[in-house]
Each structure stands twice: as structure tokens, then as C-alpha cells.
Coordinates of C-alpha atoms in Angstrom, one line a residue:
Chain A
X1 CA 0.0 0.0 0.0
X2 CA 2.8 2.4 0.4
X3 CA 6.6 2.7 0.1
X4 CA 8.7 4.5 2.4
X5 CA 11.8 6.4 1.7
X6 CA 13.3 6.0 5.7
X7 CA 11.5 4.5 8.7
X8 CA 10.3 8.2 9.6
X9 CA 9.1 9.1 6.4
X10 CA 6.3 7.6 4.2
X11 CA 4.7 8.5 1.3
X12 CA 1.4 6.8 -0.5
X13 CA -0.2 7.0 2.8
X14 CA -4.4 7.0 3.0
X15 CA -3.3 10.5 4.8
X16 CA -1.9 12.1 2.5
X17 CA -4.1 10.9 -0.3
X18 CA -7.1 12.0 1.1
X19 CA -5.1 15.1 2.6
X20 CA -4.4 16.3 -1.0
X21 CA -7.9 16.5 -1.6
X22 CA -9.1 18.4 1.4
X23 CA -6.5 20.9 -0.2
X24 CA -8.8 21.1 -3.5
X25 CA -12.1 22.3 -1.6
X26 CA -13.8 25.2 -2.5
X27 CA -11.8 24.8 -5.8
X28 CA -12.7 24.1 -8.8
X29 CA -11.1 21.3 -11.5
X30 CA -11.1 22.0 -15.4
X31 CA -10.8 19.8 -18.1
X32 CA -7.8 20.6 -20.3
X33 CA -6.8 19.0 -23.5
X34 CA -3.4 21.2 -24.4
X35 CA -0.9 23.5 -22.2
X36 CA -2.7 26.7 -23.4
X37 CA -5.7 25.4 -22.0
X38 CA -4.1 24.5 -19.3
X39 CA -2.5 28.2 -18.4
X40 CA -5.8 29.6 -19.2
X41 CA -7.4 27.7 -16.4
X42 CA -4.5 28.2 -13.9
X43 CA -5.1 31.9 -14.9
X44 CA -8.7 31.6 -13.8
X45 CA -7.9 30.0 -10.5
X46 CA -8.4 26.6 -11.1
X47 CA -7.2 24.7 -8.1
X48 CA -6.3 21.6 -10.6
X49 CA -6.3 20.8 -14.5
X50 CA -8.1 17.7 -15.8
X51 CA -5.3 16.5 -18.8
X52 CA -7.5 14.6 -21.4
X53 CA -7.4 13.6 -25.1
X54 CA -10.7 15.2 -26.2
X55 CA -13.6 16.6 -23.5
X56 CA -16.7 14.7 -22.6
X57 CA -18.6 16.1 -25.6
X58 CA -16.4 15.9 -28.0
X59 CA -15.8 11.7 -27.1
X60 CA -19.6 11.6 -27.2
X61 CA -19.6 13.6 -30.6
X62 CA -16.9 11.2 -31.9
X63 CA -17.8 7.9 -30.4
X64 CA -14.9 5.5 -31.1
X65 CA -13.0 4.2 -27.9
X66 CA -11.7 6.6 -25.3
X67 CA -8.5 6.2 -23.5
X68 CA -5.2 7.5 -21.5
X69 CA -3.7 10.8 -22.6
X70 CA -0.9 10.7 -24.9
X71 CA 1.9 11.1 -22.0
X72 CA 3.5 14.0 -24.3
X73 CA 0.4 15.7 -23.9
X74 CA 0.5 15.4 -19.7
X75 CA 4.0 16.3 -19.7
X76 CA 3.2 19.4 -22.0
X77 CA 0.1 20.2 -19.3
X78 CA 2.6 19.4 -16.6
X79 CA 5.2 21.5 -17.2
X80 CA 3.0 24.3 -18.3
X81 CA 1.4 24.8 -14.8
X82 CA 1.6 25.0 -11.2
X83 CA -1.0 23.6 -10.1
X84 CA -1.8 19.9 -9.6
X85 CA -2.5 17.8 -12.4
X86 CA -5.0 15.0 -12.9
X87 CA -5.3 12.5 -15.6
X88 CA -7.9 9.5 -16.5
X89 CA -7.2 6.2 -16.7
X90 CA -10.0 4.0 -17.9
X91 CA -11.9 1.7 -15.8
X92 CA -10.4 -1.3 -14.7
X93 CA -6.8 0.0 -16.7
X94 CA -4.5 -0.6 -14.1
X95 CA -1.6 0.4 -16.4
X96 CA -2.8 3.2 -17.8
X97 CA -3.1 4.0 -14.0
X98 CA 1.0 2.7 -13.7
X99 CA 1.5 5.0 -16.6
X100 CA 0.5 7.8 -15.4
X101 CA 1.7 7.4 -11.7
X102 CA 5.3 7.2 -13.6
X103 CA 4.7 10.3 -15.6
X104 CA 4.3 12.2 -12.1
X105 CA 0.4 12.9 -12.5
X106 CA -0.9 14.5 -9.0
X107 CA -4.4 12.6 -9.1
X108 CA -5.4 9.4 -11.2
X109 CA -9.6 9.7 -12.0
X110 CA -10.7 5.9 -12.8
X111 CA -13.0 7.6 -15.0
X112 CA -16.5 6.3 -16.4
X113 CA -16.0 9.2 -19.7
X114 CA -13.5 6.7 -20.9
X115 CA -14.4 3.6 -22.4
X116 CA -14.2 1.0 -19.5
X117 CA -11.0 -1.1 -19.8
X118 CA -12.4 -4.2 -17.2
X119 CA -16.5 -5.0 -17.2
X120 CA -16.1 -6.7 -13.9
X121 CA -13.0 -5.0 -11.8
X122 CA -12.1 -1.6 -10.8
X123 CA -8.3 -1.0 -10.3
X124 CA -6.7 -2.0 -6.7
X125 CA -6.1 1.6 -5.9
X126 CA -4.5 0.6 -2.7
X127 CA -1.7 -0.6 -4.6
X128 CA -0.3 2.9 -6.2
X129 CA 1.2 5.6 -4.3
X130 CA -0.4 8.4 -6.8
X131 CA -4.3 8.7 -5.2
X132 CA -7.2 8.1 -6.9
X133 CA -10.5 10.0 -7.4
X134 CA -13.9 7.7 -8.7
X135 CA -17.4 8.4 -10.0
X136 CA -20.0 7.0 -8.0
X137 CA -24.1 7.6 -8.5
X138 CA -25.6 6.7 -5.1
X139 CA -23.9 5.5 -1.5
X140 CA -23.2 2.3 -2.5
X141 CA -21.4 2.8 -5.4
X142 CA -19.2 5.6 -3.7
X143 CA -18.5 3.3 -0.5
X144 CA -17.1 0.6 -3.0
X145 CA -14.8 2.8 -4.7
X146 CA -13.3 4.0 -1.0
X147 CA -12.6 0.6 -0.1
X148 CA -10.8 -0.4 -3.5
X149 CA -8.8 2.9 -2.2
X150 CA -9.7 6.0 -4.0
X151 CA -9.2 8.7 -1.8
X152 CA -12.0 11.0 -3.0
X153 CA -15.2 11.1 -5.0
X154 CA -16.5 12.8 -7.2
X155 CA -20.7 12.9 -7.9
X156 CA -21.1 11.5 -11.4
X157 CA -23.2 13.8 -13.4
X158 CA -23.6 13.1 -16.7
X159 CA -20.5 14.2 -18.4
X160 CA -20.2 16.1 -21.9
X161 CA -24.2 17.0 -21.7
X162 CA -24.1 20.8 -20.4
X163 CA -27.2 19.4 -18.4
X164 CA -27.0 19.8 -14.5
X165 CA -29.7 17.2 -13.7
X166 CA -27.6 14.2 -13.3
X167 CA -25.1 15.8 -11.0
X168 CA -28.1 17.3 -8.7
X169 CA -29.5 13.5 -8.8
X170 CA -26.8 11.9 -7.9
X171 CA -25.5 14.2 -5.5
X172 CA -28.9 14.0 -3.8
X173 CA -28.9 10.0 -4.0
X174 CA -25.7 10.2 -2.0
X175 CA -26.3 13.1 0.5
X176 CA -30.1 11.8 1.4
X177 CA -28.7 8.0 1.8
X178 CA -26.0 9.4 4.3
X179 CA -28.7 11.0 5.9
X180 CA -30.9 8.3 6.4
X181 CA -27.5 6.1 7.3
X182 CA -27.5 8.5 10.1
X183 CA -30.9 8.2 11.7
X184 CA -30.4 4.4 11.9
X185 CA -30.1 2.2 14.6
X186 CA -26.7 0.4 15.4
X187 CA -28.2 -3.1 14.4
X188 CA -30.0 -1.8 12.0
X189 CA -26.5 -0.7 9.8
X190 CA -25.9 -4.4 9.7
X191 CA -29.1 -4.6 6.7
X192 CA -27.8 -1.5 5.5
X193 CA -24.4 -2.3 4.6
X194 CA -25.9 -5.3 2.6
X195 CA -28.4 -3.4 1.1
X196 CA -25.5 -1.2 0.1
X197 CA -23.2 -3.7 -1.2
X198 CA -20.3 -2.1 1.4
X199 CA -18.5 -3.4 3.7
X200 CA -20.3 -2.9 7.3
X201 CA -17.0 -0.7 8.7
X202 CA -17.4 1.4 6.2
X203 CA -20.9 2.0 6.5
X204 CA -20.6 2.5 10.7
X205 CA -18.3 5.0 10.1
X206 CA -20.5 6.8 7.4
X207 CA -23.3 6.9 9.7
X208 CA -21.8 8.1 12.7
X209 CA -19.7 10.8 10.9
X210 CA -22.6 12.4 8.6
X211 CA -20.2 12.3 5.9
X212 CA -18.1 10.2 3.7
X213 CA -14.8 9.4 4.7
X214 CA -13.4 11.5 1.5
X215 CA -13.7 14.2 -0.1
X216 CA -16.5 14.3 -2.4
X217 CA -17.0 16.5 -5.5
X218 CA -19.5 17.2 -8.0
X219 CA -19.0 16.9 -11.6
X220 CA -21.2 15.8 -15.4
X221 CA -22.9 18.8 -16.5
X222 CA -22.0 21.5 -15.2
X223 CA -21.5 24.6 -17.6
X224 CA -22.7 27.8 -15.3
X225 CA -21.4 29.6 -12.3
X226 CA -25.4 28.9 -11.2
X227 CA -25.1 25.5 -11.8
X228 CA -21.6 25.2 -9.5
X229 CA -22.8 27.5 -7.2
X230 CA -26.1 24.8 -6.9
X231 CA -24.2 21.8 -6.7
X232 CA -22.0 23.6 -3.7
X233 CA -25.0 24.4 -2.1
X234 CA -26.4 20.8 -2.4
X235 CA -22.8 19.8 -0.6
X236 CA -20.5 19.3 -2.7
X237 CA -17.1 20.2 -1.6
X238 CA -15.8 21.4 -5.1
X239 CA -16.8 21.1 -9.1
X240 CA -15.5 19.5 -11.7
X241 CA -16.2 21.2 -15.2
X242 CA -15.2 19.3 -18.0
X243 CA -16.9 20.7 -21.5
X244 CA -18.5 23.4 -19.9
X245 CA -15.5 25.8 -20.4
X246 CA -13.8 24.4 -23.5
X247 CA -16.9 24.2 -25.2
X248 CA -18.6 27.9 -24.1
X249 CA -18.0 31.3 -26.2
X250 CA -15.9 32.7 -24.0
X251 CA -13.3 30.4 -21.8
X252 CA -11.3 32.6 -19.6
X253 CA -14.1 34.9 -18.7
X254 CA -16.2 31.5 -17.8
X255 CA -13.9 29.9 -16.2
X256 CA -13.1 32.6 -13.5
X257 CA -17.0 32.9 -13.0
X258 CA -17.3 29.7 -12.1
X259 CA -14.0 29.8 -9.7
X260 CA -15.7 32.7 -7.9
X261 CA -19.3 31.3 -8.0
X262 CA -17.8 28.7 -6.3
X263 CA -16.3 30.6 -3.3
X264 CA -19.5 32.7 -2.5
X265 CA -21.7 29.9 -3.6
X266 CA -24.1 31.0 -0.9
X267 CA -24.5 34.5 -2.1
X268 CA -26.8 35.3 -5.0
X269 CA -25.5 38.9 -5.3
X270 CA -21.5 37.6 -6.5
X271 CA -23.0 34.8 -8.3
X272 CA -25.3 37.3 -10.3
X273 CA -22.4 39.6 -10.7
X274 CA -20.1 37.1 -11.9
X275 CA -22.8 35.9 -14.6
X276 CA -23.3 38.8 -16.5
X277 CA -21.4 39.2 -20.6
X278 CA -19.9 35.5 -20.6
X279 CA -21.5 35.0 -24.0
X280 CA -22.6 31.5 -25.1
X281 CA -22.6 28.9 -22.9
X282 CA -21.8 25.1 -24.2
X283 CA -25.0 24.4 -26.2
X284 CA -25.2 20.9 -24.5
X285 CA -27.8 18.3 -24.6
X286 CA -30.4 17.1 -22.6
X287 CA -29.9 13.9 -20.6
X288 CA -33.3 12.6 -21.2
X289 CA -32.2 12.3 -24.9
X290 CA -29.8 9.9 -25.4
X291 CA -30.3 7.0 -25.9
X292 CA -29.2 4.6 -22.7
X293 CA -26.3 2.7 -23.4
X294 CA -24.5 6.1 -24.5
X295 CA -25.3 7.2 -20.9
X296 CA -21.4 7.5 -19.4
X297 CA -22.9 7.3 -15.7
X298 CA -23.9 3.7 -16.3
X299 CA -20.7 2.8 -16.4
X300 CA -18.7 1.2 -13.4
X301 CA -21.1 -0.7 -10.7
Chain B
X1 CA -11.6 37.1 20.9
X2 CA -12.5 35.9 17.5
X3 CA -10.2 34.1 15.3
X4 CA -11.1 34.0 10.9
X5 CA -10.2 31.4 8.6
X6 CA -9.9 32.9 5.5
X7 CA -12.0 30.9 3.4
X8 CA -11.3 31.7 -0.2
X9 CA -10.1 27.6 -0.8
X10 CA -9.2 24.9 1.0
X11 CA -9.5 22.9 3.5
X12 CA -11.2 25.8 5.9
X13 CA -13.4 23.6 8.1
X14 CA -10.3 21.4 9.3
X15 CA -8.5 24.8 10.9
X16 CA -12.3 25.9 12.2
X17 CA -13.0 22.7 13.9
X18 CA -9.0 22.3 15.1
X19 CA -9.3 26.2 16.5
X20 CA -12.7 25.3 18.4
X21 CA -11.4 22.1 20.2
X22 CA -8.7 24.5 21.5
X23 CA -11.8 26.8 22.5
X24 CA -11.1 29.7 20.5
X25 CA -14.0 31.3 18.5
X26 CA -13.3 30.7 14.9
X27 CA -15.2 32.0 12.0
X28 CA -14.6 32.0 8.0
X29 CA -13.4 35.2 6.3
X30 CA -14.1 35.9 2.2
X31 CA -15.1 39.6 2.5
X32 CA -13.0 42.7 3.9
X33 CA -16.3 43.1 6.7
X34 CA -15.5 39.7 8.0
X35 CA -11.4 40.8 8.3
X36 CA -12.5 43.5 10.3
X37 CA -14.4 41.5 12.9
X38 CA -11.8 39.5 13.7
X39 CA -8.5 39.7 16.1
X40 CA -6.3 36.9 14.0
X41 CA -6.4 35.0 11.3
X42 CA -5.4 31.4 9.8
X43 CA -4.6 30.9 6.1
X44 CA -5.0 27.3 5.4
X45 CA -4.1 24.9 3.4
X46 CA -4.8 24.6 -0.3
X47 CA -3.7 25.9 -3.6
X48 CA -2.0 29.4 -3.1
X49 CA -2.3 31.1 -6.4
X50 CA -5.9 30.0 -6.2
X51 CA -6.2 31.9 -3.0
X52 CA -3.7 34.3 -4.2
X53 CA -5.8 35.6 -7.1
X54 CA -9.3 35.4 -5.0
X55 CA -7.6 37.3 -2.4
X56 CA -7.1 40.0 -5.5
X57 CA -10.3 39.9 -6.8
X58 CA -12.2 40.0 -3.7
X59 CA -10.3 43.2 -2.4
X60 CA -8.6 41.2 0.6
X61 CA -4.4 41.1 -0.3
X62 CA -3.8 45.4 0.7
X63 CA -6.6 44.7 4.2
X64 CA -4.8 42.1 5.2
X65 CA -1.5 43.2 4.5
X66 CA -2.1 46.1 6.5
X67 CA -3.6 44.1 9.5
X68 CA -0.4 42.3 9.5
X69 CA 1.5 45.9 9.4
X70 CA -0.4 46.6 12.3
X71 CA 0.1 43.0 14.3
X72 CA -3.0 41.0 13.3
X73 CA -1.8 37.3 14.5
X74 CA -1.8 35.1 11.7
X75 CA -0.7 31.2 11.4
X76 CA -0.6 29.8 7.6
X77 CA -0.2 25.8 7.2
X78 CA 1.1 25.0 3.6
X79 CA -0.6 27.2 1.2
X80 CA -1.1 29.7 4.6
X81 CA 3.1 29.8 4.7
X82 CA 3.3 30.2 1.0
X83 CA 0.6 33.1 1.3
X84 CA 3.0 34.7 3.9
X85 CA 6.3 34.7 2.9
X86 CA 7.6 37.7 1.1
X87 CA 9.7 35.5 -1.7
X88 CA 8.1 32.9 -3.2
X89 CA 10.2 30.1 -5.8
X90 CA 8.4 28.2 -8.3
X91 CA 5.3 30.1 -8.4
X92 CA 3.5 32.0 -11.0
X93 CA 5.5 35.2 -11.9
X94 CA 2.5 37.5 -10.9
X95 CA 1.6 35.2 -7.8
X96 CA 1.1 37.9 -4.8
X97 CA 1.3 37.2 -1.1
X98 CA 0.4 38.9 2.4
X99 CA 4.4 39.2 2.5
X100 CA 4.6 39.5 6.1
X101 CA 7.7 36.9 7.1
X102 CA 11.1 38.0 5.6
X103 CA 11.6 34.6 4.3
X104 CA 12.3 32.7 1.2
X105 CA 9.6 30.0 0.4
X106 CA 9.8 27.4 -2.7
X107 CA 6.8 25.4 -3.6
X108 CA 6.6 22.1 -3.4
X109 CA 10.1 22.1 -3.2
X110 CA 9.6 18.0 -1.9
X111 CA 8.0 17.3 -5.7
X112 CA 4.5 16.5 -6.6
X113 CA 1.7 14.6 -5.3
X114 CA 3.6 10.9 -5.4
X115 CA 6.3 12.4 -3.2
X116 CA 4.0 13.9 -0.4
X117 CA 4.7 12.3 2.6
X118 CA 4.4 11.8 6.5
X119 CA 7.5 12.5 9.1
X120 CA 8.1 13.5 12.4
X121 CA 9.0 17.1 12.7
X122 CA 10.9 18.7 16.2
X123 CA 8.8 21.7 16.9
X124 CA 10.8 24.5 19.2
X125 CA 8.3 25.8 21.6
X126 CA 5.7 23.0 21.2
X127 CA 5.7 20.5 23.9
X128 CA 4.8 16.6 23.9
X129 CA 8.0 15.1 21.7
X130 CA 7.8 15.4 18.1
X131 CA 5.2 16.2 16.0
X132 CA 3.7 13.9 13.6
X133 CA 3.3 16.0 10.0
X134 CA 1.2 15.4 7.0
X135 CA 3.2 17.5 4.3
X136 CA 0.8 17.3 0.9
X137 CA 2.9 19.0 -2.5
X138 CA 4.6 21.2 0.6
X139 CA 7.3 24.4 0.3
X140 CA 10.0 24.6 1.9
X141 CA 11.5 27.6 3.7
X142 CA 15.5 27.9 1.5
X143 CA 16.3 31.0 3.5
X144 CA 14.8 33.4 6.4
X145 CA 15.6 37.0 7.7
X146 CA 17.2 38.3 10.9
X147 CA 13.9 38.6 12.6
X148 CA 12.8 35.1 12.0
X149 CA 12.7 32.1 14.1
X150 CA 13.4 29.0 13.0
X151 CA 11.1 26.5 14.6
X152 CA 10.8 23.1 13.1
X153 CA 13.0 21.1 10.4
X154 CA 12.6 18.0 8.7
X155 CA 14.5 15.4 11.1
X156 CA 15.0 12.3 8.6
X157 CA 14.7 11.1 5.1
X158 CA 16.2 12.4 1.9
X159 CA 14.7 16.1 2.8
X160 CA 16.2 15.9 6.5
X161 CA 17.3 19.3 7.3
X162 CA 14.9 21.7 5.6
X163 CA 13.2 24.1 7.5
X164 CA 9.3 24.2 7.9
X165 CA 7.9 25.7 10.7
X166 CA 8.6 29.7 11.5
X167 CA 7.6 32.3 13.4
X168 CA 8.5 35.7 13.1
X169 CA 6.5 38.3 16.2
X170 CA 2.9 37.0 15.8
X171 CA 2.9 35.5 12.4
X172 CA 3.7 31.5 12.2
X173 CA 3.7 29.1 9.9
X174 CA 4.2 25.6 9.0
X175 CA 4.8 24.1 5.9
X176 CA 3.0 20.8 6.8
X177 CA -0.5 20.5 8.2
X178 CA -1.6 20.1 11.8
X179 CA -5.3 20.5 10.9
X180 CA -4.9 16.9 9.4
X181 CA -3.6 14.9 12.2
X182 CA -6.0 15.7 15.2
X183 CA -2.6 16.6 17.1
X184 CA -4.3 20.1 18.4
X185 CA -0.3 21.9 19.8
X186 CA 0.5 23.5 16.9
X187 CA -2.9 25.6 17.3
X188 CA -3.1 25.7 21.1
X189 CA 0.4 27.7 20.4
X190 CA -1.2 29.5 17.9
X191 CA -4.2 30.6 20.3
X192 CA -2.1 31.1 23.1
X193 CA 0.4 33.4 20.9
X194 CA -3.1 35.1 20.2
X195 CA -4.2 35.4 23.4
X196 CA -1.2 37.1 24.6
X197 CA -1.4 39.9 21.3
X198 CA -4.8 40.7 23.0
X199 CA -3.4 41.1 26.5
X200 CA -0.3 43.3 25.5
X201 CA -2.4 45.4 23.4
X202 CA -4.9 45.9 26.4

């Protein structure tokens, strides 16, 4: 699970995996696909860069199978930022994952926007040093991703659409099943966990914290500060936006909207203020349109 | 005596909860109103040109610099130290801090994410034995002024040596994060440094 340089000093460790993102909240992630992208989201205040091959709505556009980065590309992203810098690895792909723990990638997202690698398995997470964010849909799909090690979640959303309604679904899927975790009775968590599909430590420690044991963020659909600011104030502890900026009329204003949005989430007035003359947002599509086995959430179990 | 968080990014609510189990009122601060109604302050971790180009926006870099002109308190952990030093290495060219410790500060001098890492850390002034730190894509201090006080260094491993913990008057700052670790010292020194601002300026 981790290697250690000395006796006193470790790296790899849960802590510092799930430490890195508690650094990310209140932040906001953006998908890049080149270093200019890259320095126009660092510009904007992105807290981290999302290095991909194409955005959600162009792999939807374009169909074909999605995978890992070119590692020229990362290193390009890399080295044209400060920030941290994530990368996807497809489902199941635990050597894209190896890959891009060698290329020096800050987060590894075991992402359902890529074509799934594995329709059974989800990569042992525990066994890489570089942490791991995953999608999850509901409580029990999160709790199973935390115990093959990722170290944060992210709310899936339905990626490359424009259209918030996934994301608010599934973030309230997994906030209301943590609540009602909570107002259970200790033999009553038992049912629970194997209603869940999680194992029953897990699930104790969900319900008597209130809150997972990660960080968990929002992302799939969201292309306005309105719709970050929504998904903060539905608890999620920082956005993802993948197309949404990329893919709007006017990416550097849009993406410093959204950074702000995000911060004063709970007040209308900057949120209003920071929405005014950003031109065209992504035109996007709506959920309920296509077709079901395009739907990206679907994937991973 | 009320203690802020500023609360632009990061992780806010660990260094709110840490400050109230060492019963000290803590509150978050993202507006120049909220600086004002507080006697100290705590940067945290999280990504400092994030919090560096918020602080612009939002009109909060010249308020708090002057609080710190005029002895506001103020501990940073990670991004917090990166936030106060007055030369920082490796950032973006236009990256702006509070500036308020003469010292040199490169970040993450350790390397990236892969490389963060947990080790003991001798803390002068904090009692109890070594502390146990969480350092997550951390600076390093490379070089501090006459007024500043060294505090902590790394004791072991291939970084052994470098400095990262300082204090210089009322302002501290670690490079690694206490909030993380439920090990409260590092903020009961920080409350207690506070406390005794507010008697001396009584």
C-alpha cells in the first residue's frame, strides 16, 4: 500500500491521499486537453487541471473508444502549470493508471468518460502511491470505490451534456442515503451495509460521521457559475467542469465565473455579478435524450 | 476574541473545527467586513495562487497586509506559509502574497503529489515530543531573515534538514498540516500566541 523512503518518512499513505484533496475544496477542477488550456485555467484560479485527449462532448460527438492521454500531452500540461495535475485512466486499466503514476500525475480519475478497460474490476487503488478520485451515482457505489482505495469522490453527473440534472440527482442520491445512514439504529446498519453492497465498517463510520470518509465532489454537467454555485449548495465540496468551459464562447471569462461562484456559492448577489457578458454557454444536450447505453454514468457498478 | 479562517479555498473547516477544540471562537473570512471583525487570522491549506488571485479579486491582499502591518496574529499551514512569505520560488510570476515573514519559500520544493509524505518534525516551543506531520505537494523555507525564528526542520529522510515551521513576532507558519492529524499543539500555540497579542495590546 505504500513505500517508504526512511523508517520516519512515508509516502502513499491514505493520509496524504485524502489530505491532498481536502486541499482542493472550495476549488474548482477543469478539463484541459493542451498546455494553453491548461494556463488559461491556472489563470482563472483553477485549483487543478483535468489532462485529457478530447472533453466529454467531444468523445460523445466522436464515439470510437476513449483512452489514456498521450503522456506527451501530460507532460506538456505538466510542465505548463503550477498547479496539480490529474489525468484519467479507464476503468479497470491498471496500467494506464501505472503510466500515469510514472509520468508524475498528481491525481489518477478511474473515470467512467473513458471507455471502461475491465466490465467486472475496478483497479486495486491501494496498490499505487499516486491517489485516486472515482465516479460513484448513489452511497453504495461511492462506499465501493473508497474501499478499493480512492481517496475521493466525485458525484457522477452526466459528463459532456451541459445538463446539470444528473449531478443534482446523484448528488442527492448520495447526501439523502447518508442522511438516512444516520438516523439508523446500530443493528440496524448491519441490513444496511448489505443493502448497500459495502463493507459494514465502512458504513458504521458513514453513519456516525454524517459524511463520507473523503472528499467528495461534484461533476457531469455542469457549464454555469449557477449550476456550481447549486451543486456547492447541495454539498458538494468542489466542481469538476469538464466541457463546460472548453466548449462555451468565451473560456477565460467562464472559467473565472465559475472559480468565484464557487467561493461565495451562498451569495446570490456575486453569483449574479459574476454571470453577467460571458456570451454563449456550451450548447449541450439534454440527458433525457440519449439513448441509454451512451449514458457514461452507467458505467462502473 | 475571534479568530477568521480565510476561506477563499481549501481545506477551511479542518482549521475551524482544530481552532474550536482549543476553545477559540473561529469564524470564515471571504469579505474585507469579516477581516474586520476579527483579532487573528489562519490561512490554510490549499492551492495558493488559487487563494492568491481570490484574495485579489475579492479586495482582501492590501486589508490584510495592512492588518499584519499593524500585528493581526496570523498562522498559515502549507498554502497559509506560501501566502506569507515575502519570496516565493516556483510560483506564477504574478503570484502575490500577504508578504509579512522576511523569508524565502519554494513550492513544493519536496516534488509532486507521489512524493508527499508523513514524518516526524521537532517543533521548538511545542511540547509533547515530536510532532507527527502530514506534508501534501509542501514548500519549503530555503532562506529566512534576521527577525525570524526558526522552529521546526525536517529530522529524517532524503529532505532531512529543511526548514518548515517559523515564526516571526505573531505570524507562524508551517509548511505541513496540523489541521490533518488531530494533534491540536500546533494551534493551542497558535491561540495562546493570540491570546497574549490581546493582553499586550490591552
Amino acid at each position: 500500500m505504500s513505500s517508504s523512503e526512511s523508517p520516519t518518512s512515508v509516502t502513499g499513505t491514505a493520509r496524504v491521499k485524502r489530505g491532498m484533496a481536502e486541499m482542493l475544496k472550495g476549488g474548482v477542477i477543469m478539463d484541459v486537453v493542451t498546455p494553453e488550456q491548461a494556463k488559461i485555467a491556472e489563470d482563472a484560479g483553477a485549483v487543478a487541471v483535468m489532462a485529457l485527449e478530447r472533453v466529454p462532448a467531444d468523445i460523445r460527438a466522436q464515439g470510437g473508444v476513449s483512452r489514456m492521454s498521450d503522456p506527451d500531452m501530460i507532460d506538456g500540461i505538466i510542465g505548463a502549470v503550477s498547479i496539480p495535475v490529474m489525468a484519467k485512466a479507464r476503468i479497470g486499466h491498471f496500467v494506464e493508471a501505472q503510466v500515469l503514476q510514472s509520468l508524475g500525475v498528481d491525481y489518477v480519475d478511474e473515470s467512467e468518460v473513458l471507455t471502461p478497460a475491465d466490465y467486472a474490476n475496478h483497479i486495486d487503488k491501494w496498490a499505487f502511491t499516486v491517489p485516486f478520485v472515482c465516479g460513484a451515482t448513489n452511497l453504495g457505489e461511492a462506499l465501493r470505490r473508497i474501499t478499493e482505495g480512492a481517496a475521493m469522490i466525485r458525484s457522477k453527473g452526466e459528463a459532456g451534456t451541459g445538463d446539470v440534472s444528473n449531478a443534482t440527482t446523484h448528488m442527492r442520491t448520495i447526501r439523502g442515503e447518508i442522511r438516512r445512514l444516520t438516523s439508523l439504529a446500530e443493528d440496524e446498519l448491519f441490513v444496511a451495509a448489505k443493502e448497500l453492497q459495502a463493507p459494514y465498517d465502512l458504513v458504521k463510520e458513514v453513519a456516525s460521521a454524517g459524511k463520507l470518509p473523503v472528499v467528495m465532489f461534484t461533476a457531469g454537467g455542469i457549464a454555469t457559475p449557477a449550476d456550481a454555485a447549486m451543486m456547492m449548495q447541495l454539498g458538494a465540496e468542489g466542481v469538476f467542469v469538464g466541457s463546460g468551459i472548453f466548449k462555451s464562447g468565451n473560456p477565460a471569462q467562464r472559467a473565472a465565473a465559475i472559480v468565484k461562484a464557487v467561493t461565495f456559492h451562498d451569495d446570490p448577489d456575486v453569483i449574479a455579478k459574476v454571470s453577467r457578458g460571458l456570451g454563449e454557454a456550451m450548447v449541450g444536450i439534454n440527458v433525457e435524450e440519449i439513448p441509454q447505453p451512451h449514458r457514461l454514468a452507467e458505467r462502473g457498478w | 476574541m475571534n479568530i477568521g479562517v480565510l476561506a477563499l479555498q481549501g481545506d477551511v473547516r479542518e482549521h475551524l473545527s482544530a481552532l474550536a477544540e482549543c476553545d477559540a471562537l473561529a469564524r470564515p473570512v471571504r469579505r474585507p467586513e469579516e477581516l474586520d471583525a476579527v483579532d487573528a487570522l489562519v490561512i490554510p491549506g490549499g492551492e495558493s495562487t488559487t487563494m492568491s488571485n481570490l484574495a485579489i479579486t475579492f479586495g482582501l491582499l492590501e486589508p490584510v497586509r495592512k492588518r499584519i502591518a499593524g500585528g493581526m496574529p496570523v498562522y498559515g499551514s502549507c498554502a497559509g506559509m506560501i501566502m506569507l512569505a515575502t519570496t516565493v520560488l516556483d510560483g506564477r510570476p504574478d503570484q502575490e502574497s500577504f508578504a509579512g515573514i522576511d523569508m524565502t519559500v519554494r513550492r513544493n520544493a519536496f516534488g509532486r503529489q507521489v512524493d508527499s509524505f508523513e514524518a516526524d518534525v521537532a517543533v521548538d516551543g511545542v511540547a509533547g515530543g515530536d510532532f507527527h506531520a502530514v506534508f501534501i505537494r509542501a514548500p519549503w523555507v530555503e532562506e529566512v531573515g534576521p527577525e525570524v525564528t526558526v522552529l521546526g526542520r525536517v529530522t529524517s529522510g532524503p529532505a532531512a534538514g529543511r526548514i518548515v515551521a517559523v515564526r516571526q513576532g505573531n505570524l507562524l507558519a508551517t509548511a505541513f498540516h496540523p489541521e490533518l492529524t488531530g494533534d491540536l499543539r500546533v494551534h493551542r500555540y497558535f491561540v495562546e500566541l493570540v491570546r497574549r497579542a490581546a493582553d499586550d495590546a490591552r
